[in-house]
PDB file of C-alpha atoms in Angstrom:
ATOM      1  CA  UNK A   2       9.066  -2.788   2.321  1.00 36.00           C
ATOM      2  CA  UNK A   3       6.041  -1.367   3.224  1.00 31.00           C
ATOM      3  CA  UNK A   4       5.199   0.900   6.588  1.00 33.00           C
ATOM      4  CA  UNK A   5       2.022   2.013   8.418  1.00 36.00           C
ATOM      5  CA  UNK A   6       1.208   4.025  11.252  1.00 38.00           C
ATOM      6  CA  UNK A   7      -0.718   6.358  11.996  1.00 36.00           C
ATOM      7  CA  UNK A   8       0.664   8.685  13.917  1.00 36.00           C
ATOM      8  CA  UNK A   9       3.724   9.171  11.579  1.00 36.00           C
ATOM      9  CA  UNK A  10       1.183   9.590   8.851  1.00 38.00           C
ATOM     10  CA  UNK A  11      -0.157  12.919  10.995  1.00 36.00           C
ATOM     11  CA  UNK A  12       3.004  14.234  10.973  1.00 39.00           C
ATOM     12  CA  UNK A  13       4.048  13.580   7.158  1.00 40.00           C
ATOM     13  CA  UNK A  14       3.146  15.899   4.589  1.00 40.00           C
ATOM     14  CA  UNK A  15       5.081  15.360   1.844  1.00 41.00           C
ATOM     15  CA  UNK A  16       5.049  13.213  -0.420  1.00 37.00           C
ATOM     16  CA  UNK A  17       8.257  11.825  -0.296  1.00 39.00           C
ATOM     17  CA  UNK A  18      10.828  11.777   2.907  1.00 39.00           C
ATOM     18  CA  UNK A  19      14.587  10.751   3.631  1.00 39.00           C
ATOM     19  CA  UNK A  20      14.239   9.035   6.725  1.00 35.00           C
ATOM     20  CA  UNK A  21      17.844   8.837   8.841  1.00 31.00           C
ATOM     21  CA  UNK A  22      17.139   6.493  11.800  1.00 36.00           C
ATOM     22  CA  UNK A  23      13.406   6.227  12.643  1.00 35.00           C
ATOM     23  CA  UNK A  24      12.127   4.088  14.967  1.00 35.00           C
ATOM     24  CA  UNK A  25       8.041   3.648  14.671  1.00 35.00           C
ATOM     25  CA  UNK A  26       6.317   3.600  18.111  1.00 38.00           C
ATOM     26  CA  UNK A  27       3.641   1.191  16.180  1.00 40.00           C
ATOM     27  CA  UNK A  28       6.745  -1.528  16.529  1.00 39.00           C
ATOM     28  CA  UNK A  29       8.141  -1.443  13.374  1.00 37.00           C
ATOM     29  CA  UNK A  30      12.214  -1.712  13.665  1.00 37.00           C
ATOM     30  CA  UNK A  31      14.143   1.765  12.461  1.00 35.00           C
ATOM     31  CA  UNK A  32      15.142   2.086   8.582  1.00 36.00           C
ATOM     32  CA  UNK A  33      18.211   3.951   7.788  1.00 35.00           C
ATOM     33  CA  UNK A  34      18.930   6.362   5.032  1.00 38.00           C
ATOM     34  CA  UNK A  35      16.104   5.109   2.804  1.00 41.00           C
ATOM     35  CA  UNK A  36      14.400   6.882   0.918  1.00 47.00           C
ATOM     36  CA  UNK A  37      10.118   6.541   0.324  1.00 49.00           C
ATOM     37  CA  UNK A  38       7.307   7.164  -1.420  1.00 55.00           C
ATOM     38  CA  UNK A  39       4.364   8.010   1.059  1.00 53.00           C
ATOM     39  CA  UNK A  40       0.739   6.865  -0.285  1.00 61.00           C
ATOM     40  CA  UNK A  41      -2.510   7.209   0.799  1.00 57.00           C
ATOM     41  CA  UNK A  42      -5.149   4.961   0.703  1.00 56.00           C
ATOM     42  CA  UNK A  43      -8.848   5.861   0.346  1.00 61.00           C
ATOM     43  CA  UNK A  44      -9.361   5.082   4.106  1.00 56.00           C
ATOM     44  CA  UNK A  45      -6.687   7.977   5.242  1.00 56.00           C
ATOM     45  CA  UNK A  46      -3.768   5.100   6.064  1.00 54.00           C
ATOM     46  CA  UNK A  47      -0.190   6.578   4.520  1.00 53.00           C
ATOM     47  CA  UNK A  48       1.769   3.847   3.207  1.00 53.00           C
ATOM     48  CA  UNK A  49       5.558   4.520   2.927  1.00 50.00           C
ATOM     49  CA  UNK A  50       6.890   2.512  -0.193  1.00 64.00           C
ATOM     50  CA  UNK A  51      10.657   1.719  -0.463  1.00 69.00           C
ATOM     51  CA  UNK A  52      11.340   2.984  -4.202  1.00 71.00           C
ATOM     52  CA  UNK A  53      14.732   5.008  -4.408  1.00 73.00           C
ATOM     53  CA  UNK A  54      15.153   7.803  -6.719  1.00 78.00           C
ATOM     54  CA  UNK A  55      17.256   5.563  -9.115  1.00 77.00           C
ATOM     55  CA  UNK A  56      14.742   2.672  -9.150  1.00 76.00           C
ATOM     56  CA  UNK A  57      12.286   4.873  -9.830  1.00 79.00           C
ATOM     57  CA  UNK A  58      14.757   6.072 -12.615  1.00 81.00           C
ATOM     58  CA  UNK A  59      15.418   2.937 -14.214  1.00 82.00           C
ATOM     59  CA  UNK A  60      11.419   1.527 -13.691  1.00 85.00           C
ATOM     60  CA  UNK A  61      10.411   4.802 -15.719  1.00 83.00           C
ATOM     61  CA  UNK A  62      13.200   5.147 -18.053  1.00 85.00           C
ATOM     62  CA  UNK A  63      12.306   5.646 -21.853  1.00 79.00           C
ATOM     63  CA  UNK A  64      14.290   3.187 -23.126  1.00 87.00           C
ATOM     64  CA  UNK A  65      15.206  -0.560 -22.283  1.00 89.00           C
ATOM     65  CA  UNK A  66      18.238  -0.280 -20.079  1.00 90.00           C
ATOM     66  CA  UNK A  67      21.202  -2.796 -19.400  1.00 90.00           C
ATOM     67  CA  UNK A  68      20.789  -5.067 -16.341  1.00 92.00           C
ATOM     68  CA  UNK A  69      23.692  -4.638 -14.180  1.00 90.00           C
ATOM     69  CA  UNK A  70      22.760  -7.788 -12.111  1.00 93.00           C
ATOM     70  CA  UNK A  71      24.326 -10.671 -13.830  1.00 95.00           C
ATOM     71  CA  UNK A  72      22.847 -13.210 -12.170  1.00 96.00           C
ATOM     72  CA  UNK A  73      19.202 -11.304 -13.074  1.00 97.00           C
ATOM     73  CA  UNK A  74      20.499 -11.122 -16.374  1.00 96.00           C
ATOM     74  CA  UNK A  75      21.062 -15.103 -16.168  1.00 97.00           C
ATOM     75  CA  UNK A  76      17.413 -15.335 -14.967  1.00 98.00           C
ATOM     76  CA  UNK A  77      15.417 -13.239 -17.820  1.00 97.00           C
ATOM     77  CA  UNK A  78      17.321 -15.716 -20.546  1.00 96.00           C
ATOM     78  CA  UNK A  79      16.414 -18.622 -18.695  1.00 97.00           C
ATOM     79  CA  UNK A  80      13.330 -18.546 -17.754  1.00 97.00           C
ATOM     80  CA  UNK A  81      12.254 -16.794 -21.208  1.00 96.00           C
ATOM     81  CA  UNK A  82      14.127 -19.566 -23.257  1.00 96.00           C
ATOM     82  CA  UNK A  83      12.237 -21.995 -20.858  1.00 96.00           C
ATOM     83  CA  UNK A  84       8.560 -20.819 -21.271  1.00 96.00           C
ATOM     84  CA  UNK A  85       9.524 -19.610 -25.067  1.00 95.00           C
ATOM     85  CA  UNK A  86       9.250 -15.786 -24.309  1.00 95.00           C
ATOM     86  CA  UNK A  87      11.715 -13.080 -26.431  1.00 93.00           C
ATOM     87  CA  UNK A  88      14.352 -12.298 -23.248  1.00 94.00           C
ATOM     88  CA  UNK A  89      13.709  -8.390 -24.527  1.00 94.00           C
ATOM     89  CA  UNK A  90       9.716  -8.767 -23.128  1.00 96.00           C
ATOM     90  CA  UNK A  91      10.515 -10.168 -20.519  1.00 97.00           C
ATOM     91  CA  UNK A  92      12.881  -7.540 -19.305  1.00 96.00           C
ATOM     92  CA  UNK A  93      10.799  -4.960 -20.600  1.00 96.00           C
ATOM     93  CA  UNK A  94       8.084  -5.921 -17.986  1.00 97.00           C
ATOM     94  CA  UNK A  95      10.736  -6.673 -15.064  1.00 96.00           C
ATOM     95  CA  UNK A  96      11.573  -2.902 -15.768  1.00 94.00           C
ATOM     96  CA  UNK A  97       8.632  -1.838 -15.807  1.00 94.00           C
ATOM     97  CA  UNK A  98       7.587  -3.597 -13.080  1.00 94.00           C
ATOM     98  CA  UNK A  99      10.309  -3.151 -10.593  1.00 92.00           C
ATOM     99  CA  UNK A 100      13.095  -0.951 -12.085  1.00 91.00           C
ATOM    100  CA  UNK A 101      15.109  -4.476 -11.534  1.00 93.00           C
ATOM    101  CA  UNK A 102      14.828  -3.812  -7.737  1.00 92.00           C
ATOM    102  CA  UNK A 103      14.727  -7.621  -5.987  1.00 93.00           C
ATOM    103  CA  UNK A 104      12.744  -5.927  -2.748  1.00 91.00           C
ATOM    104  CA  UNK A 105      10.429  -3.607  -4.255  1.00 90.00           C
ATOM    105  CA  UNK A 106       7.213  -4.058  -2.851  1.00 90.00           C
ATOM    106  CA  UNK A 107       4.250  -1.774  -4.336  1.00 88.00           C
ATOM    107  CA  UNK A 108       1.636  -0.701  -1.767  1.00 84.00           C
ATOM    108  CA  UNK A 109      -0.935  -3.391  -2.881  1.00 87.00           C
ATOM    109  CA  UNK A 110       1.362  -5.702  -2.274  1.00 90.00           C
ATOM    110  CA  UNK A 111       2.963  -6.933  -5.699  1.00 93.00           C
ATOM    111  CA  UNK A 112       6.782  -8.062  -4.622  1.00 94.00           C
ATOM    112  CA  UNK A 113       9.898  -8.846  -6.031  1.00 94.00           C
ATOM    113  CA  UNK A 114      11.614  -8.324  -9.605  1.00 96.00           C
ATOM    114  CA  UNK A 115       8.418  -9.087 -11.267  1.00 97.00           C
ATOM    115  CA  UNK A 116       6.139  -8.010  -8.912  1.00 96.00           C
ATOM    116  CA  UNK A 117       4.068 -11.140  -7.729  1.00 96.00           C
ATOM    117  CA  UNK A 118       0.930 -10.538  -5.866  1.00 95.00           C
ATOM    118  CA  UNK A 119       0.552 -13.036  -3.006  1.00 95.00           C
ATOM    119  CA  UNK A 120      -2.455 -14.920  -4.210  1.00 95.00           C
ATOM    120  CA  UNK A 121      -0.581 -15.583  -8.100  1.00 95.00           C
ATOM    121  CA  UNK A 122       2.855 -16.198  -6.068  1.00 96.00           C
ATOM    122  CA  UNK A 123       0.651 -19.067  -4.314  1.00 96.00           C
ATOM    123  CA  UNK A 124      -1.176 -19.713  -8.012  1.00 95.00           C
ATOM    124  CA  UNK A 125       2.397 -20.330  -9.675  1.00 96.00           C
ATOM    125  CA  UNK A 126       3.847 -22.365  -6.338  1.00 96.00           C
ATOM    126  CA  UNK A 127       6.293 -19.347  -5.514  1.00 97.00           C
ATOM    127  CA  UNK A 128       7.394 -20.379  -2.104  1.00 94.00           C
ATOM    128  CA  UNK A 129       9.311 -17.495  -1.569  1.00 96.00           C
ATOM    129  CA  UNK A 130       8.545 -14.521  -3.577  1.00 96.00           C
ATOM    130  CA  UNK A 131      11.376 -12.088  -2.633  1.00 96.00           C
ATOM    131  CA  UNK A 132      13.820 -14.745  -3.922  1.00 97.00           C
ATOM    132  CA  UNK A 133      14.647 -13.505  -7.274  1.00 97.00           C
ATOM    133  CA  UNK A 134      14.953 -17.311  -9.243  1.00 97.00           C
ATOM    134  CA  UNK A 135      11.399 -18.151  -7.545  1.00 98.00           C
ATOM    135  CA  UNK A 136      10.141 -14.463  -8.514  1.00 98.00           C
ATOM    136  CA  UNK A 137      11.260 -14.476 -12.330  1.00 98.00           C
ATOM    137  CA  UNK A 138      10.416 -18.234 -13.359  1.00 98.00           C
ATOM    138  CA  UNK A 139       6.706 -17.561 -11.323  1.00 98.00           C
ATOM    139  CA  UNK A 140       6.435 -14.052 -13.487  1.00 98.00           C
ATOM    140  CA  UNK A 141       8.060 -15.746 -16.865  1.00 98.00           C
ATOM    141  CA  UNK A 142       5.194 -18.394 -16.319  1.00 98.00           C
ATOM    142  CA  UNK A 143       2.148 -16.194 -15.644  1.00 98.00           C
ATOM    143  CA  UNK A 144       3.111 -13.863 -18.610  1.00 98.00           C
ATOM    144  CA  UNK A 145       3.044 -17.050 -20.440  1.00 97.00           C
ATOM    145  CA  UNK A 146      -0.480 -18.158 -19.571  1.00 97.00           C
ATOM    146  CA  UNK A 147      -1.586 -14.701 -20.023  1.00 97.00           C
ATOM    147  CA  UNK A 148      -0.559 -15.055 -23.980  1.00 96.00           C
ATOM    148  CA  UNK A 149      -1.838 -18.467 -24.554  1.00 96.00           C
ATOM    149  CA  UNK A 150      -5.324 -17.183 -22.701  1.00 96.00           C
ATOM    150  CA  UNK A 151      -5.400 -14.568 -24.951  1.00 96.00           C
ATOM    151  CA  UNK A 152      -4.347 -16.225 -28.433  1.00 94.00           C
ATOM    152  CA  UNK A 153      -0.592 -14.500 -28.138  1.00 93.00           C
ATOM    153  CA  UNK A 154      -1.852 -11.092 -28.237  1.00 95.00           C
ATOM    154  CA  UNK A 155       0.510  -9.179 -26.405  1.00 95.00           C
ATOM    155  CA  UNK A 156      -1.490  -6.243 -25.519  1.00 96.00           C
ATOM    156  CA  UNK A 157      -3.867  -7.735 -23.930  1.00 97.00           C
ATOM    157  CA  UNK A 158      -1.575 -10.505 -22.339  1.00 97.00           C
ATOM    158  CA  UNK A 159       0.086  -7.709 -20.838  1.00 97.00           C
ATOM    159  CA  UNK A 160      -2.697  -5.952 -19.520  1.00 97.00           C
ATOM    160  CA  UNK A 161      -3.597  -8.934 -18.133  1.00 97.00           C
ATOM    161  CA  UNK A 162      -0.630  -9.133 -16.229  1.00 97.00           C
ATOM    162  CA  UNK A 163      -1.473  -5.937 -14.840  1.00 95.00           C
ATOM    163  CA  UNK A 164      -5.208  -5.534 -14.332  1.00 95.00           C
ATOM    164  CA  UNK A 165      -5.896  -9.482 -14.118  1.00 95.00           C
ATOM    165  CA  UNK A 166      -7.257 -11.979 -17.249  1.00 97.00           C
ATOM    166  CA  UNK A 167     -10.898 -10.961 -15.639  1.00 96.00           C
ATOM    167  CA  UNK A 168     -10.509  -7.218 -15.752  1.00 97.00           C
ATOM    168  CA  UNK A 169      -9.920  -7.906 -20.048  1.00 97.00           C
ATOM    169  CA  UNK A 170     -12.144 -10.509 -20.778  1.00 97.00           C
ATOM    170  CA  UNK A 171     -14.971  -8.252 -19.047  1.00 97.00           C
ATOM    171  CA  UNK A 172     -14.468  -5.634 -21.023  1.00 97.00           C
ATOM    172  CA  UNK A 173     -13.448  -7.691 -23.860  1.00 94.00           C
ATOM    173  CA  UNK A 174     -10.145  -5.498 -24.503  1.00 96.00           C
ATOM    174  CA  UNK A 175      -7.299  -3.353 -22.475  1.00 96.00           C
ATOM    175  CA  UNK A 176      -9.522  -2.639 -19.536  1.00 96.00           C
ATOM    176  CA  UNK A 177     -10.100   1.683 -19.446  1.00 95.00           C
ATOM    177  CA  UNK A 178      -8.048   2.229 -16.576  1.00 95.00           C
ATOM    178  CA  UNK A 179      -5.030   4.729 -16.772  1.00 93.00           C
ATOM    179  CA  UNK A 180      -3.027   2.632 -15.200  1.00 92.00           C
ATOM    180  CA  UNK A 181      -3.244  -0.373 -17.000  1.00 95.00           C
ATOM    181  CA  UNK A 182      -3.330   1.511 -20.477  1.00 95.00           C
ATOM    182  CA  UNK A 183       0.006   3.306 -19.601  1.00 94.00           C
ATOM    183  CA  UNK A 184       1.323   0.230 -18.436  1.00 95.00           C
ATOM    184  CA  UNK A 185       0.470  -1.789 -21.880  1.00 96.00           C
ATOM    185  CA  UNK A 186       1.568   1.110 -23.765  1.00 94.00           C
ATOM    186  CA  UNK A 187       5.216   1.168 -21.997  1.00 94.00           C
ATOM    187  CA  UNK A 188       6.292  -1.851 -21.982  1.00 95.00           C
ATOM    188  CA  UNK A 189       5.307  -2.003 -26.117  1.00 94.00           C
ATOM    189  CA  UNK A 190       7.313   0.945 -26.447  1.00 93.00           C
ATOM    190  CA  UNK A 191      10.192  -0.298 -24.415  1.00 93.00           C
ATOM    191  CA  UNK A 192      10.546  -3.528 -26.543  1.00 92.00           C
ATOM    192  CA  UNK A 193       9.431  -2.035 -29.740  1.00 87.00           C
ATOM    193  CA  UNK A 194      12.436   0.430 -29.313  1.00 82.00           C
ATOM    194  CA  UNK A 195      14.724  -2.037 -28.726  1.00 72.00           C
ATOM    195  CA  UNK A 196      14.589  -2.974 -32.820  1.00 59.00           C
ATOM    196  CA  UNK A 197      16.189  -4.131 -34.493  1.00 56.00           C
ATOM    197  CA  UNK A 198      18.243  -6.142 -31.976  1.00 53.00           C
ATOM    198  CA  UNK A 199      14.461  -7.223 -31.034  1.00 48.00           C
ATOM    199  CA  UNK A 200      13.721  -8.410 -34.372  1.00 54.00           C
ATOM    200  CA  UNK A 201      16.768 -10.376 -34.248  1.00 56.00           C
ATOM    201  CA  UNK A 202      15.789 -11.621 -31.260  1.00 56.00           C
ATOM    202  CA  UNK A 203      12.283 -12.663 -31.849  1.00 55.00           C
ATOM    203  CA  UNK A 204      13.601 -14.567 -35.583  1.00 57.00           C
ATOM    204  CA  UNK A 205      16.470 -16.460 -33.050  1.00 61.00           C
ATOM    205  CA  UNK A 206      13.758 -17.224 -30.671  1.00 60.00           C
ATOM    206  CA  UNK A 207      10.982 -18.647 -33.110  1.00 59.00           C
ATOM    207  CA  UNK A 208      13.711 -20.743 -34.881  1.00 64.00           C
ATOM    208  CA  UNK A 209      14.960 -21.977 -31.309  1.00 65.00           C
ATOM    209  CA  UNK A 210      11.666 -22.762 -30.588  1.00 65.00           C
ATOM    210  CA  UNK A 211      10.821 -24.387 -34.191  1.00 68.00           C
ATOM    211  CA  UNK A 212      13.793 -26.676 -33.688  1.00 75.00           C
ATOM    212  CA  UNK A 213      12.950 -27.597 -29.966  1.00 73.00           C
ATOM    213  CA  UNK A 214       9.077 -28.667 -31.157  1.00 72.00           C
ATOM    214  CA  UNK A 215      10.417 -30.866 -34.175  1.00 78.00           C
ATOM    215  CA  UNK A 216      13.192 -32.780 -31.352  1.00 79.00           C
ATOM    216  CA  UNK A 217       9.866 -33.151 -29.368  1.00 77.00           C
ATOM    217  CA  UNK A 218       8.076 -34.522 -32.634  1.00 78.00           C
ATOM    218  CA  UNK A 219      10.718 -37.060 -33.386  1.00 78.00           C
ATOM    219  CA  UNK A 220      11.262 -38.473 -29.725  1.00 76.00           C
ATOM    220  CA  UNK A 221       7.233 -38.581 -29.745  1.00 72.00           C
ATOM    221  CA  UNK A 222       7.532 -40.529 -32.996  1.00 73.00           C
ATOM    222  CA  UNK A 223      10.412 -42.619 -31.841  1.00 73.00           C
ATOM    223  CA  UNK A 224       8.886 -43.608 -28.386  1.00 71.00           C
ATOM    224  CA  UNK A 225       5.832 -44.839 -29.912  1.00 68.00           C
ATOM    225  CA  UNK A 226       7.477 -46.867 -32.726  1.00 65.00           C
ATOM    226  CA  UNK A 227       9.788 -47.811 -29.725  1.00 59.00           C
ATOM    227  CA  UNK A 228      12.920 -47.122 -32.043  1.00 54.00           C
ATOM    228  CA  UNK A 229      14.285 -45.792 -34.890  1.00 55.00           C
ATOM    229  CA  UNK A 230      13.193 -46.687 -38.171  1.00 56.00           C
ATOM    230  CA  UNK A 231      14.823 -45.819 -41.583  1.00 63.00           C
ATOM    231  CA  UNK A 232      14.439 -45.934 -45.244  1.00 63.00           C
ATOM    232  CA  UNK A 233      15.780 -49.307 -46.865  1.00 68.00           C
ATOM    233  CA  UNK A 234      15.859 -50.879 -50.534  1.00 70.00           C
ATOM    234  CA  UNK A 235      14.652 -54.521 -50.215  1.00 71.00           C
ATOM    235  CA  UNK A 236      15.536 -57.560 -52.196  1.00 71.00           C
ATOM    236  CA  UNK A 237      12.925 -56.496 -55.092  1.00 73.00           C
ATOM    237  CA  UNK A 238      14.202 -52.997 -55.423  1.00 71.00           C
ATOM    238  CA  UNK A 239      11.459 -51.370 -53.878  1.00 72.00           C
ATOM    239  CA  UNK A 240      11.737 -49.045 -50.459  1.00 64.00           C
ATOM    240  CA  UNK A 241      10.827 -49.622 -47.224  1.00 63.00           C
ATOM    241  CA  UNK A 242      10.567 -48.757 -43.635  1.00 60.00           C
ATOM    242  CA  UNK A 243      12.591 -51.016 -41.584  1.00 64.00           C
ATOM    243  CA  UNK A 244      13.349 -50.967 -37.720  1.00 61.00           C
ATOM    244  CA  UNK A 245      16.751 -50.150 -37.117  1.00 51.00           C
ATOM    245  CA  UNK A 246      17.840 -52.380 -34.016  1.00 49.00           C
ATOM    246  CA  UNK A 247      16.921 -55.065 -36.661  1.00 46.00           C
ATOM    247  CA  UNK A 248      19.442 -55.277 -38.897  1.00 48.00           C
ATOM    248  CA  UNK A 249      18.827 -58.903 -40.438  1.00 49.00           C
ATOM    249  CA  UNK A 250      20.299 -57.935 -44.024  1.00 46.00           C
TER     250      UNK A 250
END
């Protein structure tokens, strides 16, 4: 959730602050007990960002941590089996992204578990952003296309996710912005770290995903021949290819 006025801006100073019960005179409604982050933009405007201590915790951690969420934890194997992602990369950038915090919203904008701008939410036909099923399959996809833009290379489908495909292709790598090189260079770490179980993983995935293109192959094959054909020995001895829902012998 994101805040702005100006006259509470005068009177912060800090860069974070525990609000109790405040009530914004700019006609914002009062937030309780939460705690912010308090940026300022380059035109003076102080944006209070709703990231508590522990999401800040778990977004920054060192390591990949458990989700406690089950039904998140439902969503990252779903949506990565679905757009044939390792479940491990995909959390790795959810935990990056939002410390697994469903209403995290950055001050540019980004919302939700995966942290959607509103332009690619629209882009990837994200109704509703801040609902976490629309949010992951709308970030699953995008990191996706980023990799298949980008021939599968991970860094730079990763910075992409974070600076934009335009900000890499122009500079024809990781774009040089702290940021985004941090950014690429955490989540690597996070799912590098999370060998050998991520090894495993990525073996189990490429086999799942082997097996799912060769049932696509033979349904292709057997739609077009309109059934199933097998191998037969004819009258002379020799073998042949004979439709199956023909069995005339």
């Amino acid at each position: 959730m994101v805040f702005e006025c100006s006259s509470l801006a005068r009177r912060s100073r800090g860069l974070t602050a525990r609000l109790l019960a405040v009530t914004l005179s700019c006609g914002v409604a009062s937030v309780a007990a939460a705690e912010v982050t308090i940026k300022t933009l380059p035109d003076g405007t102080r944006l209070m960002v709703n990231e508590s201590p522990r999401d800040r915790a778990q977004r920054t951690a060192g390591r990949l941590l458990p989700v406690r969420d089950a039904g998140v934890r439902q969503l990252i194997q779903e949506h990565a089996v679905r757009q044939g992602l390792p479940s491990r990369l995909l959390q790795a950038v959810m935990q990056v992204e939002s410390g697994y915090n469903p209403r995290a919203k950055s001050s540019a904008g980004a919302m939700g578990l995966m942290q959607l701008m509103p332009g690619t939410a629209r882009e990837l036909g994200v109704g509703d952003p801040w609902d976490p099923a629309e949010n992951v399959r709308g970030g699953a996809v995008y990191l996706r296309r980023m990799l298949d833009h980008f021939n599968d290379d991970l860094r730079l489908a990763l910075a992409a996710y974070n600076a934009g495909p335009g900000a890499v292709t122009r500079y024809r790598g990781v774009p040089p912005y702290r940021e985004t090189r941090a950014y690429v260079a955490k989540i690597l770490d996070l799912y590098r770290r999370s060998a050998p179980a991520g090894l495993r993983e990525l073996a189990r995935d490429g086999a799942r995903q082997r097996r799912q293109a060769q049932a696509r192959r033979d349904a292709s094959e057997r739609q077009l021949r309109g059934s199933d054909v097998e191998l037969r020995r004819g009258a002379d001895g020799r073998l042949v290819l004979t439709n199956a829902s023909s069995n005339n012998d």
